[in-house]
Amino acid sequence: MRLLTSMMLAMFCNMNSHAQQLNIIPEPVSMQVHSGTLALGQDISWTTDVKSASLSLAKAQLEADCRKNITGLNTTNISLTLLKKEDSGIGAEGYLLEIDKDGIHISANKENGLFYGLQTVRQLLVTPDVPYLTIRDYPVVGWRGMMLDVSRHFFTKAEVMRYVDEIAAYKFNVLHWHLTDDGGWRIEIKSYPKLTEVGAWCVEKYGYYGEFSAPGKDAKYNYGGFYTQQDIKDIVQYAKAQYVDILPEIDIPGHSMAAVVAYPELSGTKDAVNYKVYSGEKGFMDWTDHGIVARYDNTLNPAKPEVYKFLDKVFGEVAGLFPFGYIHVGGDECAKNYWQKDPNVTALMQKEKLKNYEEVQAYFEKKVEAIVASKGKKLIGWDEILEGGVAPNATIMSWRGEKGGIEAARLKHQVVMTPNNYVYIDYVQGNKYMESKVYENLRLKKVYAFNPVPAGVDPAYVLGGQANLWTEQIFDFSKVEYMTWPRGLAVAESLWSPASKKDWPRFVEKVEQHMKLLDRDTVNYAPCMYEPDVTLQSGVCTFIPEIDGLEMHYSVDNSFPDIKSLLYKGPFVLPEDAVMLRVVSFKKGRPVGRIISIPVAELKKG
Ligand code: ACM
């Protein structure tokens, strides 16, 4: 009888653990599910030997989640324990999680690990009971970053804090904050107040950034904003409570129009006194086959001593605000055409024996590295800083694919991998006829294939990886979320879970469950994985779904398709006079994603 009972229990547990798959993102390194389940209650009783208040925010978040999902009246016991004897296998960020009849037990070498254990538990508190289990978990890389551009569009202090909440829940630990660019200077610098009095404001425009009409003479430069030094301290402290370091970026010597407008003497161009902060108007830069040509000089001039005096002050204040060990100094996409016409730059080249303009930028970067080092910080920059001779201790952020990272590691420099072809989450993530116009596509499946340690790189030099969210076409915070999720989930799993644990079909199932959590928490996300790409070639229309198991129905008669509309069975001839193609997906008979509407004239253009 006992045997029968335990067999039945085991069967139930198998069924149960199958029916109630554990949808943890990122996937833990190892997890064993045991017989038995723990009934959860709304109230939590904490047992902990962590003395400081450092985990109080995480505990409060977990309690709030529990109240949202769990109705059980009994109490859930959770213990948090710092290991007396270090478990060297799980490192500083790993954790051990045990769920048994007595409750939920998290242990770790460090508080960071307890925090990540709590994030995993938050994802388990979605059903009335959880199976007994054992998890042993730790990340594959130590730098798990997300970059947010707040220059092209400004996001408030509260929105940045919310973004921290969202990424920390998926075990990201760096927020790279792109604070300055042509479109706005966002950080208060007390020794140069015009940076934010003038440089933080542009003209409010809507449509496609980069193609806006030129602001008229009376246009109001009152759109934007900035963070006071107190705001920054608050955000840094808030992020620290969630084990997120903030990496500030001051993007120089290119991308500096906002600074040049505030202080034209930083430029080598006399006309800079007439410049305005960039509002996204057409014709600011030319992207030619031979490089970038600036129509307006948006660079800091490398031959001017006052530029280095300025940078010394700026980086002094930045270093005082951000405890993280690195400062990002940009270095990307610096147009050299104004330097080529500048006699002071020519004189500098002669004096310093610089052979070309890449070497001029390298000269600049080396001076910047010395300034950054004098403030006790390490320099990190975009992969352009490799050109012309890299500064001795620079860390490289590889964005133009993986090649910069591979080269930097070969030169024995540390790297953070942010290759645009895998993790530029400003790129279009779904059907291109439906999404904001950006020049490249990057679907969830491709992001999921991201490997922060690509073949050909010595892993010893790879600090980790990061996704980058540029915000030219992102006008509000809801769109920030839309572009981040669910692709951020794919990045999170790529940066934390071993490659052997990655499984695309299973990941898609987990994403579907996490979409419910995002709904619960009113976090916006894109349903693009349900929406096929559509091509038209020689009159034949093809749908290319991103995930398996979709039934795609469509209309060519200007109606809104439903489950009774034409079922896509393979490439078909589009009726000659059709003007609108509409597609909608179903999964197991239920509508998923949105109706895609594509004017046939657009489809014909390709
Ligand atoms: C970059 O995307 N310009 C770093």
Coordinates of C-alpha atoms and ligand atoms in Angstrom, one line a residue:
M1 CA 0.0 0.0 0.0
R2 CA 2.8 2.4 0.9
L3 CA 4.6 1.5 -2.3
L4 CA 1.4 2.1 -4.3
T5 CA 0.9 5.5 -2.6
S6 CA 4.4 6.6 -3.3
M7 CA 4.2 5.4 -6.9
M8 CA 1.0 7.3 -7.3
L9 CA 2.5 10.3 -5.7
A10 CA 5.5 10.1 -8.0
M11 CA 3.2 9.8 -11.0
F12 CA 1.3 12.8 -9.8
C13 CA 4.5 14.7 -9.3
N14 CA 5.7 13.9 -12.8
M15 CA 2.4 14.9 -14.2
N16 CA 2.4 17.9 -12.0
S17 CA 5.9 19.0 -12.8
H18 CA 5.1 18.4 -16.4
A19 CA 1.8 20.2 -16.4
Q20 CA 3.3 22.9 -14.3
Q21 CA 6.6 23.4 -16.1
L22 CA 9.0 25.7 -14.3
N23 CA 9.5 28.6 -16.5
I24 CA 12.6 30.2 -15.2
I25 CA 14.4 32.8 -17.3
P26 CA 17.4 32.6 -17.4
E27 CA 17.4 28.8 -17.3
P28 CA 19.3 27.6 -14.2
V29 CA 22.6 25.7 -14.5
S30 CA 21.1 22.7 -12.8
M31 CA 17.7 21.9 -11.4
Q32 CA 16.3 18.7 -10.0
V33 CA 12.6 18.4 -9.3
H34 CA 11.7 16.0 -6.5
S35 CA 8.5 14.4 -5.4
G36 CA 6.1 16.6 -3.4
T37 CA 5.0 20.1 -3.5
L38 CA 5.0 23.0 -1.1
A39 CA 1.7 24.8 -0.7
L40 CA 2.3 28.5 -0.8
G41 CA 0.7 31.2 1.3
Q42 CA 0.4 34.9 0.9
D43 CA 2.3 35.7 4.1
I44 CA 6.0 35.2 4.1
S45 CA 8.0 34.4 7.2
W46 CA 11.7 35.3 6.7
T47 CA 14.6 33.7 8.4
T48 CA 17.9 35.3 7.6
D49 CA 21.4 35.9 8.9
V50 CA 21.9 38.8 6.5
K51 CA 22.3 41.7 8.9
S52 CA 22.2 44.7 6.6
A53 CA 19.1 46.2 4.9
S54 CA 20.6 45.4 1.5
L55 CA 18.0 42.8 0.5
S56 CA 15.0 44.7 1.8
L57 CA 13.9 46.0 -1.6
A58 CA 14.2 42.5 -3.1
K59 CA 12.2 41.0 -0.2
A60 CA 9.5 43.7 -0.6
Q61 CA 9.3 43.0 -4.3
L62 CA 8.9 39.3 -3.7
E63 CA 6.2 39.9 -1.0
A64 CA 4.3 42.1 -3.5
D65 CA 4.5 39.4 -6.2
C66 CA 3.2 36.8 -3.7
R67 CA 0.2 38.9 -2.9
K68 CA -0.6 39.3 -6.6
N69 CA -0.6 35.6 -7.3
I70 CA -1.1 33.5 -4.2
T71 CA -4.3 33.2 -2.3
G72 CA -3.3 30.5 0.2
L73 CA -3.7 31.5 3.8
N74 CA -0.8 29.6 5.2
T75 CA 2.6 31.2 5.6
T76 CA 5.5 30.6 3.2
N77 CA 8.8 30.2 5.0
I78 CA 11.8 31.6 3.2
S79 CA 15.3 31.4 4.6
L80 CA 18.3 33.3 3.3
T81 CA 21.7 32.1 4.4
L82 CA 25.2 33.2 3.7
L83 CA 27.4 30.1 3.4
K84 CA 29.8 29.7 6.3
K85 CA 32.2 27.7 4.1
E86 CA 32.6 29.2 0.6
D87 CA 31.2 27.1 -2.3
S88 CA 33.8 27.9 -4.9
G89 CA 31.8 26.4 -7.7
I90 CA 29.1 29.1 -7.6
G91 CA 31.2 32.2 -7.4
A92 CA 30.2 35.6 -6.1
E93 CA 26.8 35.6 -7.9
G94 CA 25.7 32.0 -7.7
Y95 CA 23.1 30.6 -5.3
L96 CA 21.7 27.3 -4.1
L97 CA 17.9 27.0 -3.8
E98 CA 16.2 24.2 -2.0
I99 CA 12.4 23.8 -1.7
D100 CA 11.2 21.2 0.7
K101 CA 8.4 20.6 3.1
D102 CA 9.7 23.3 5.5
G103 CA 9.8 26.0 2.9
I104 CA 12.2 27.8 0.5
H105 CA 15.9 27.9 1.4
I106 CA 18.4 30.1 -0.5
S107 CA 22.0 30.1 0.3
A108 CA 25.0 31.8 -1.4
N109 CA 28.5 32.9 -0.9
K110 CA 27.5 36.6 -1.2
E111 CA 24.4 38.7 -0.9
N112 CA 24.4 39.1 -4.7
G113 CA 23.7 35.3 -4.9
L114 CA 20.9 35.6 -2.4
F115 CA 19.4 38.4 -4.6
Y116 CA 19.5 36.2 -7.7
G117 CA 18.0 33.3 -5.7
L118 CA 15.1 35.6 -4.8
Q119 CA 14.6 36.6 -8.4
T120 CA 14.3 32.9 -9.3
V121 CA 11.8 32.4 -6.5
R122 CA 9.7 35.4 -7.7
Q123 CA 9.3 33.5 -11.0
L124 CA 8.1 30.4 -9.1
L125 CA 5.4 32.1 -7.1
V126 CA 2.9 32.0 -9.8
T127 CA 0.9 28.9 -8.9
P128 CA -0.6 27.8 -5.5
D129 CA 2.2 25.3 -4.9
V130 CA 5.7 24.7 -6.1
P131 CA 7.4 21.3 -6.5
Y132 CA 10.2 20.4 -4.1
L133 CA 13.4 21.0 -6.0
T134 CA 17.1 21.7 -5.8
I135 CA 18.7 24.4 -8.0
R136 CA 22.4 25.2 -8.2
D137 CA 22.9 28.3 -10.4
Y138 CA 25.5 30.8 -11.4
P139 CA 26.2 32.9 -14.5
V140 CA 28.4 32.2 -17.5
V141 CA 29.6 35.8 -17.6
G142 CA 30.1 38.5 -15.0
W143 CA 29.0 41.6 -17.1
R144 CA 25.4 41.2 -18.0
G145 CA 24.5 44.6 -19.3
M146 CA 21.7 46.6 -20.9
M147 CA 22.4 50.0 -22.4
L148 CA 19.7 52.8 -22.4
D149 CA 20.2 55.9 -24.6
V150 CA 18.6 58.8 -22.8
S151 CA 20.0 61.4 -25.1
R152 CA 18.0 61.0 -28.3
H153 CA 14.9 60.9 -26.1
F154 CA 14.8 61.7 -22.4
F155 CA 13.4 59.3 -19.8
T156 CA 12.6 60.4 -16.3
K157 CA 14.3 59.4 -13.1
A158 CA 11.2 57.2 -12.2
E159 CA 11.4 55.6 -15.6
V160 CA 15.1 54.8 -15.3
M161 CA 14.4 53.3 -11.9
R162 CA 11.6 51.2 -13.3
Y163 CA 13.9 50.0 -16.0
V164 CA 16.4 48.9 -13.3
D165 CA 13.6 46.9 -11.7
E166 CA 12.8 45.2 -14.9
I167 CA 16.3 44.2 -15.9
A168 CA 17.4 43.2 -12.4
A169 CA 14.5 40.7 -12.3
Y170 CA 16.2 38.9 -15.1
K171 CA 19.7 39.0 -13.4
F172 CA 21.2 41.8 -15.5
N173 CA 23.9 43.5 -13.4
V174 CA 25.0 46.6 -15.4
L175 CA 22.9 49.5 -16.7
H176 CA 25.0 51.3 -19.3
W177 CA 23.6 54.8 -19.3
H178 CA 24.2 56.7 -22.6
L179 CA 24.0 60.2 -21.1
T180 CA 25.3 62.5 -23.8
D181 CA 25.0 62.7 -27.5
D182 CA 24.1 65.2 -30.3
G183 CA 20.5 65.2 -29.2
G184 CA 21.0 66.2 -25.5
W185 CA 23.4 66.3 -22.6
R186 CA 21.6 64.7 -19.6
I187 CA 23.9 64.9 -16.6
E188 CA 24.3 68.0 -14.5
I189 CA 28.0 69.1 -14.4
K190 CA 28.4 71.8 -11.8
S191 CA 31.5 73.3 -13.3
Y192 CA 29.9 73.6 -16.7
P193 CA 26.3 74.5 -16.1
K194 CA 25.4 75.4 -19.7
L195 CA 25.7 71.7 -20.6
T196 CA 22.3 71.2 -19.1
E197 CA 20.9 74.7 -19.2
V198 CA 21.4 74.7 -23.0
G199 CA 22.6 71.3 -24.1
A200 CA 19.6 69.3 -22.6
W201 CA 17.0 70.9 -24.8
C202 CA 15.9 70.4 -28.4
V203 CA 12.8 70.9 -30.5
E204 CA 9.9 68.4 -30.0
K205 CA 9.2 66.5 -33.2
Y206 CA 7.4 63.4 -34.2
G207 CA 7.7 61.1 -37.2
Y208 CA 11.0 59.5 -38.1
Y209 CA 13.9 60.8 -36.1
G210 CA 16.7 61.6 -38.6
E211 CA 14.2 62.7 -41.2
F212 CA 12.4 65.5 -39.4
S213 CA 12.1 68.9 -41.1
A214 CA 14.6 71.6 -40.0
P215 CA 13.4 73.6 -37.0
G216 CA 12.2 77.0 -38.0
K217 CA 13.6 80.3 -36.7
D218 CA 11.1 80.6 -33.9
A219 CA 11.2 76.9 -32.9
K220 CA 11.2 76.4 -29.2
Y221 CA 14.2 74.5 -27.7
N222 CA 12.3 73.2 -24.7
Y223 CA 12.0 69.4 -25.2
G224 CA 14.3 67.1 -23.2
G225 CA 15.5 67.2 -19.7
F226 CA 18.4 66.2 -17.5
Y227 CA 19.3 64.4 -14.2
T228 CA 20.5 66.6 -11.4
Q229 CA 23.4 65.2 -9.4
Q230 CA 21.0 64.3 -6.6
D231 CA 18.8 62.4 -9.1
I232 CA 21.9 60.5 -10.2
K233 CA 22.9 59.6 -6.7
D234 CA 19.3 58.4 -6.0
I235 CA 19.3 56.2 -9.1
V236 CA 22.8 54.8 -8.4
Q237 CA 21.7 53.9 -4.9
Y238 CA 18.4 52.4 -6.1
A239 CA 20.2 50.3 -8.7
K240 CA 22.8 49.1 -6.1
A241 CA 20.0 47.7 -4.0
Q242 CA 19.3 45.4 -6.9
Y243 CA 22.9 44.6 -7.6
V244 CA 23.0 46.7 -10.7
D245 CA 26.1 48.8 -11.4
I246 CA 25.6 51.9 -13.5
L247 CA 28.1 52.6 -16.2
P248 CA 28.0 56.3 -17.2
E249 CA 28.8 57.1 -20.8
I250 CA 30.0 60.5 -21.9
D251 CA 30.3 60.1 -25.7
I252 CA 33.3 62.0 -27.1
P253 CA 35.0 63.2 -29.2
G254 CA 32.2 62.7 -31.8
H255 CA 28.5 62.7 -31.0
S256 CA 29.1 65.9 -29.0
M257 CA 26.8 68.5 -30.6
A258 CA 25.0 69.2 -27.3
A259 CA 28.3 70.0 -25.5
V260 CA 29.5 72.1 -28.5
V261 CA 26.3 74.1 -28.5
A262 CA 26.7 74.8 -24.8
Y263 CA 30.4 75.6 -25.1
P264 CA 31.4 76.4 -28.7
E265 CA 35.0 77.0 -27.7
L266 CA 35.3 73.2 -27.4
S267 CA 35.0 73.0 -31.2
G268 CA 37.6 74.0 -33.8
T269 CA 34.9 75.4 -36.0
K270 CA 34.1 79.2 -35.7
D271 CA 30.5 78.6 -36.9
A272 CA 29.8 76.5 -33.8
V273 CA 28.4 79.6 -32.1
N274 CA 25.4 79.3 -34.4
Y275 CA 24.8 75.6 -33.9
K276 CA 21.7 74.2 -32.2
V277 CA 21.2 71.0 -30.2
Y278 CA 20.2 68.2 -32.7
S279 CA 16.5 67.6 -32.9
G280 CA 16.5 64.7 -35.4
E281 CA 16.4 66.8 -38.6
K282 CA 17.4 65.3 -41.9
G283 CA 20.9 65.9 -43.2
F284 CA 23.0 66.1 -40.0
M285 CA 25.6 63.5 -41.1
D286 CA 26.3 61.6 -44.3
W287 CA 27.1 57.9 -44.0
T288 CA 29.2 57.3 -47.1
D289 CA 31.2 54.3 -48.3
H290 CA 34.3 56.2 -47.4
G291 CA 33.3 57.0 -43.9
I292 CA 31.2 59.4 -41.9
V293 CA 31.0 63.0 -43.1
A294 CA 29.6 65.6 -40.6
R295 CA 27.7 68.5 -42.1
Y296 CA 28.1 70.3 -38.8
D297 CA 31.1 69.8 -36.6
N298 CA 29.8 67.7 -33.7
T299 CA 33.3 66.9 -32.4
L300 CA 35.4 68.1 -29.5
N301 CA 38.6 69.4 -31.0
P302 CA 41.6 67.2 -30.1
A303 CA 44.1 70.1 -30.6
K304 CA 42.6 72.5 -28.0
P305 CA 43.9 72.5 -24.4
E306 CA 40.6 73.7 -23.1
V307 CA 39.0 70.5 -24.3
Y308 CA 41.2 68.5 -21.9
K309 CA 40.6 71.0 -19.1
F310 CA 36.8 70.5 -19.7
L311 CA 37.2 66.7 -19.7
D312 CA 39.2 66.8 -16.5
K313 CA 36.4 68.6 -14.7
V314 CA 33.6 66.5 -16.3
F315 CA 35.2 63.2 -15.5
G316 CA 36.1 64.4 -12.0
E317 CA 32.4 65.0 -11.4
V318 CA 31.3 61.9 -13.1
A319 CA 33.7 59.8 -11.1
G320 CA 32.4 61.2 -7.9
L321 CA 28.8 60.3 -8.8
F322 CA 29.2 56.7 -10.0
P323 CA 30.9 54.2 -7.8
F324 CA 31.3 51.6 -10.7
G325 CA 34.9 51.1 -11.6
Y326 CA 34.5 52.0 -15.3
I327 CA 33.6 55.2 -17.2
H328 CA 32.5 54.8 -20.8
V329 CA 34.0 57.5 -23.1
G330 CA 32.2 56.6 -26.3
G331 CA 34.7 57.1 -29.2
D332 CA 32.3 55.8 -31.9
E333 CA 31.5 57.3 -35.3
C334 CA 33.7 60.4 -34.9
A335 CA 33.7 62.3 -38.2
K336 CA 37.1 63.6 -39.1
N337 CA 36.3 65.9 -42.0
Y338 CA 36.4 69.1 -39.9
W339 CA 39.7 68.0 -38.3
Q340 CA 41.1 67.6 -41.9
K341 CA 40.5 71.4 -42.5
D342 CA 41.8 72.5 -39.1
P343 CA 45.4 74.1 -39.0
N344 CA 45.6 73.4 -35.3
V345 CA 45.0 69.7 -35.9
T346 CA 47.6 69.7 -38.7
A347 CA 50.1 71.3 -36.3
L348 CA 49.2 68.7 -33.6
M349 CA 49.9 65.9 -36.1
Q350 CA 53.3 67.3 -37.0
K351 CA 54.2 67.9 -33.4
E352 CA 53.1 64.4 -32.2
K353 CA 54.1 62.6 -35.5
L354 CA 50.5 61.4 -36.1
K355 CA 50.2 59.9 -39.6
N356 CA 46.5 59.9 -40.0
Y357 CA 43.2 61.0 -38.4
E358 CA 42.7 57.6 -36.7
E359 CA 46.0 58.3 -34.9
V360 CA 44.7 61.8 -34.0
Q361 CA 41.7 60.1 -32.3
A362 CA 44.0 57.6 -30.7
Y363 CA 46.1 60.5 -29.3
F364 CA 42.9 62.0 -27.9
E365 CA 41.8 58.7 -26.4
K366 CA 45.2 58.2 -24.7
K367 CA 44.9 61.6 -23.0
V368 CA 41.3 60.8 -22.0
E369 CA 42.5 57.5 -20.5
A370 CA 45.0 59.3 -18.4
I371 CA 42.3 61.7 -17.2
V372 CA 39.9 58.9 -16.4
A373 CA 42.7 57.0 -14.6
S374 CA 43.6 60.1 -12.6
K375 CA 40.0 59.9 -11.2
G376 CA 40.5 56.3 -10.1
K377 CA 38.5 54.8 -13.0
K378 CA 39.1 52.4 -15.9
L379 CA 38.3 53.5 -19.4
I380 CA 35.9 51.6 -21.6
G381 CA 35.0 52.7 -25.2
W382 CA 33.3 51.6 -28.4
D383 CA 35.5 49.5 -30.7
E384 CA 36.6 52.5 -32.9
I385 CA 39.1 53.3 -30.1
L386 CA 41.1 50.3 -31.4
E387 CA 41.9 52.3 -34.6
G388 CA 45.1 54.2 -34.7
G389 CA 46.5 52.4 -31.6
V390 CA 44.5 51.6 -28.6
A391 CA 45.1 53.3 -25.2
P392 CA 47.1 50.9 -23.0
N393 CA 44.5 49.9 -20.4
A394 CA 41.3 50.4 -22.4
T395 CA 38.4 47.9 -22.3
I396 CA 36.7 47.6 -25.6
M397 CA 33.0 47.4 -26.2
S398 CA 32.6 45.5 -29.5
W399 CA 29.6 46.8 -31.4
R400 CA 30.4 46.5 -35.1
G401 CA 29.8 42.8 -35.0
E402 CA 32.2 40.6 -33.1
K403 CA 35.4 41.5 -34.9
G404 CA 36.4 44.4 -32.6
G405 CA 36.1 42.1 -29.6
I406 CA 38.1 39.3 -31.2
E407 CA 40.8 41.8 -32.1
A408 CA 40.9 43.5 -28.7
A409 CA 41.2 40.1 -26.9
R410 CA 44.0 39.2 -29.3
L411 CA 45.7 42.4 -28.2
K412 CA 45.1 41.3 -24.6
H413 CA 42.5 43.9 -23.8
Q414 CA 39.4 43.1 -21.9
V415 CA 36.1 43.2 -23.9
V416 CA 32.4 43.5 -23.5
M417 CA 30.5 41.9 -26.5
T418 CA 27.6 44.0 -27.8
P419 CA 27.6 42.9 -31.5
N420 CA 25.0 44.8 -33.4
N421 CA 23.9 41.8 -35.4
Y422 CA 22.8 40.0 -32.2
V423 CA 22.0 42.5 -29.5
Y424 CA 21.1 45.9 -31.0
I425 CA 17.5 45.9 -29.7
D426 CA 16.7 49.2 -31.4
Y427 CA 16.6 47.2 -34.7
V428 CA 13.2 46.1 -36.0
Q429 CA 12.0 43.0 -34.2
G430 CA 9.0 42.0 -36.2
N431 CA 7.3 42.3 -39.6
K432 CA 9.0 45.4 -41.1
Y433 CA 5.8 46.8 -42.5
M434 CA 4.4 47.1 -39.0
E435 CA 7.3 48.4 -37.0
S436 CA 9.1 51.8 -36.7
K437 CA 11.6 52.2 -39.5
V438 CA 15.1 51.3 -38.5
Y439 CA 17.7 50.1 -41.0
E440 CA 18.2 46.5 -39.7
N441 CA 16.1 43.6 -38.5
L442 CA 16.8 41.6 -35.4
R443 CA 14.3 39.0 -34.4
L444 CA 14.0 37.3 -31.0
K445 CA 15.4 34.0 -32.5
K446 CA 18.6 35.7 -33.6
V447 CA 19.0 37.4 -30.3
Y448 CA 18.6 34.0 -28.6
A449 CA 21.6 32.8 -30.6
F450 CA 23.8 35.4 -29.0
N451 CA 27.0 33.9 -27.6
P452 CA 29.0 36.5 -25.5
V453 CA 32.1 34.4 -25.9
P454 CA 32.4 33.8 -29.7
A455 CA 34.7 31.3 -31.3
G456 CA 38.1 32.7 -31.7
V457 CA 38.2 34.7 -28.5
D458 CA 40.2 33.8 -25.4
P459 CA 37.4 33.7 -22.8
A460 CA 39.8 35.1 -20.2
Y461 CA 39.4 38.5 -21.9
V462 CA 35.7 38.5 -22.2
L463 CA 34.0 40.4 -19.3
G464 CA 30.6 39.6 -20.7
G465 CA 28.0 41.0 -23.0
Q466 CA 25.3 43.6 -23.3
A467 CA 22.2 44.6 -25.3
N468 CA 22.0 48.2 -26.5
L469 CA 18.9 50.2 -26.9
W470 CA 19.3 53.4 -28.9
T471 CA 16.3 55.6 -28.8
E472 CA 16.1 57.7 -32.0
Q473 CA 12.8 56.1 -32.8
I474 CA 11.7 55.6 -29.2
F475 CA 9.6 58.5 -28.0
D476 CA 8.3 57.2 -24.7
F477 CA 9.0 54.7 -22.0
S478 CA 6.3 52.3 -23.1
K479 CA 8.2 51.9 -26.3
V480 CA 11.5 51.4 -24.4
E481 CA 9.7 48.4 -22.8
Y482 CA 8.3 47.2 -26.1
M483 CA 11.7 47.2 -27.7
T484 CA 13.3 45.5 -24.7
W485 CA 10.9 42.7 -24.0
P486 CA 11.0 39.8 -24.9
R487 CA 14.3 40.3 -26.6
G488 CA 15.8 41.2 -23.2
L489 CA 14.8 37.7 -22.0
A490 CA 16.9 36.1 -24.8
V491 CA 19.8 38.3 -23.8
A492 CA 19.4 37.4 -20.2
E493 CA 19.5 33.7 -20.9
S494 CA 22.5 34.1 -23.3
L495 CA 24.5 35.9 -20.6
W496 CA 23.6 33.7 -17.6
S497 CA 22.8 30.2 -18.8
P498 CA 25.4 27.7 -20.2
A499 CA 24.9 27.1 -24.0
S500 CA 24.0 23.5 -23.2
K501 CA 20.9 24.7 -21.3
K502 CA 19.6 26.9 -24.2
D503 CA 16.7 25.4 -26.1
W504 CA 14.8 27.6 -28.5
P505 CA 11.4 25.8 -28.5
R506 CA 11.4 25.5 -24.7
F507 CA 12.5 29.2 -24.5
V508 CA 9.5 30.2 -26.6
E509 CA 7.2 28.3 -24.2
K510 CA 8.8 30.2 -21.3
V511 CA 8.5 33.5 -23.0
E512 CA 4.7 32.9 -23.4
Q513 CA 4.5 32.4 -19.6
H514 CA 6.6 35.5 -18.9
M515 CA 4.4 37.5 -21.2
K516 CA 1.7 36.8 -18.6
L517 CA 3.9 38.1 -15.8
L518 CA 4.7 41.2 -17.9
D519 CA 1.0 41.8 -18.4
R520 CA 0.4 41.4 -14.7
D521 CA 3.1 44.0 -14.0
T522 CA 2.0 46.3 -16.8
V523 CA 5.3 46.0 -18.6
N524 CA 4.9 46.5 -22.3
Y525 CA 6.4 44.0 -24.7
A526 CA 6.3 43.1 -28.3
P527 CA 4.2 40.1 -29.6
C528 CA 6.2 40.0 -32.8
M529 CA 7.2 36.4 -32.5
Y530 CA 3.7 35.5 -33.5
E531 CA 3.8 37.8 -36.6
P532 CA 5.4 36.3 -39.7
D533 CA 7.7 38.1 -42.1
V534 CA 6.0 38.3 -45.6
T535 CA 7.7 38.4 -48.9
L536 CA 6.4 38.9 -52.5
Q537 CA 8.5 37.6 -55.4
S538 CA 7.2 37.3 -59.0
G539 CA 3.7 37.6 -57.6
V540 CA 4.1 34.7 -55.1
C541 CA 3.6 35.5 -51.5
T542 CA 5.4 33.7 -48.7
F543 CA 4.9 33.9 -45.0
I544 CA 7.9 33.2 -42.8
P545 CA 6.9 32.4 -39.2
E546 CA 9.4 32.9 -36.4
I547 CA 8.1 30.2 -34.2
D548 CA 6.5 26.7 -34.8
G549 CA 2.9 25.8 -34.3
L550 CA 1.2 28.9 -35.8
E551 CA -1.9 28.7 -38.0
M552 CA -1.7 31.8 -40.1
H553 CA -5.0 33.1 -41.6
Y554 CA -5.1 36.0 -44.1
S555 CA -7.3 38.2 -46.2
V556 CA -6.8 39.8 -49.6
D557 CA -10.2 41.5 -49.7
N558 CA -9.5 44.4 -47.3
S559 CA -11.3 42.6 -44.4
F560 CA -9.9 41.8 -41.0
P561 CA -9.0 38.2 -41.0
D562 CA -10.2 35.7 -38.4
I563 CA -10.0 32.0 -37.9
K564 CA -12.4 31.4 -40.8
S565 CA -10.3 33.4 -43.3
L566 CA -7.9 31.8 -45.8
L567 CA -5.5 29.4 -44.1
Y568 CA -1.9 29.8 -45.2
K569 CA -0.7 26.4 -46.4
G570 CA 2.4 27.5 -48.3
P571 CA 3.5 30.2 -50.9
F572 CA 0.5 31.4 -52.9
V573 CA -0.2 33.7 -55.9
L574 CA -1.4 37.0 -54.7
P575 CA -4.5 38.0 -56.6
E576 CA -3.5 40.6 -59.3
D577 CA -5.6 43.5 -58.0
A578 CA -5.3 42.9 -54.3
V579 CA -4.4 46.2 -52.5
M580 CA -4.1 45.0 -48.9
L581 CA -2.8 41.8 -47.4
R582 CA -3.7 41.1 -43.8
V583 CA -2.5 38.2 -41.7
V584 CA -3.3 37.0 -38.2
S585 CA -1.9 34.0 -36.3
F586 CA -3.6 31.5 -34.1
K587 CA -2.1 28.9 -31.8
K588 CA -4.1 25.9 -30.7
G589 CA -7.2 27.8 -32.0
R590 CA -6.5 31.0 -30.0
P591 CA -5.6 34.3 -31.6
V592 CA -2.0 35.4 -30.8
G593 CA -0.2 38.6 -31.8
R594 CA -1.8 41.3 -33.8
I595 CA -3.3 41.6 -37.2
I596 CA -0.6 42.6 -39.7
S597 CA -1.8 44.9 -42.4
I598 CA 0.5 45.4 -45.4
P599 CA -0.4 47.6 -48.4
V600 CA 0.4 45.5 -51.5
A601 CA 2.2 48.5 -53.1
E602 CA 4.6 48.5 -50.1
L603 CA 5.1 44.7 -50.4
K604 CA 5.9 45.1 -54.1
K605 CA 8.7 47.6 -53.2
G606 CA 10.3 44.8 -51.1
Ligands
ACM1 C1 27.2 52.8 -31.8 O1 26.2 52.0 -32.1 N1 27.4 53.9 -32.5 C2 28.1 52.4 -30.7

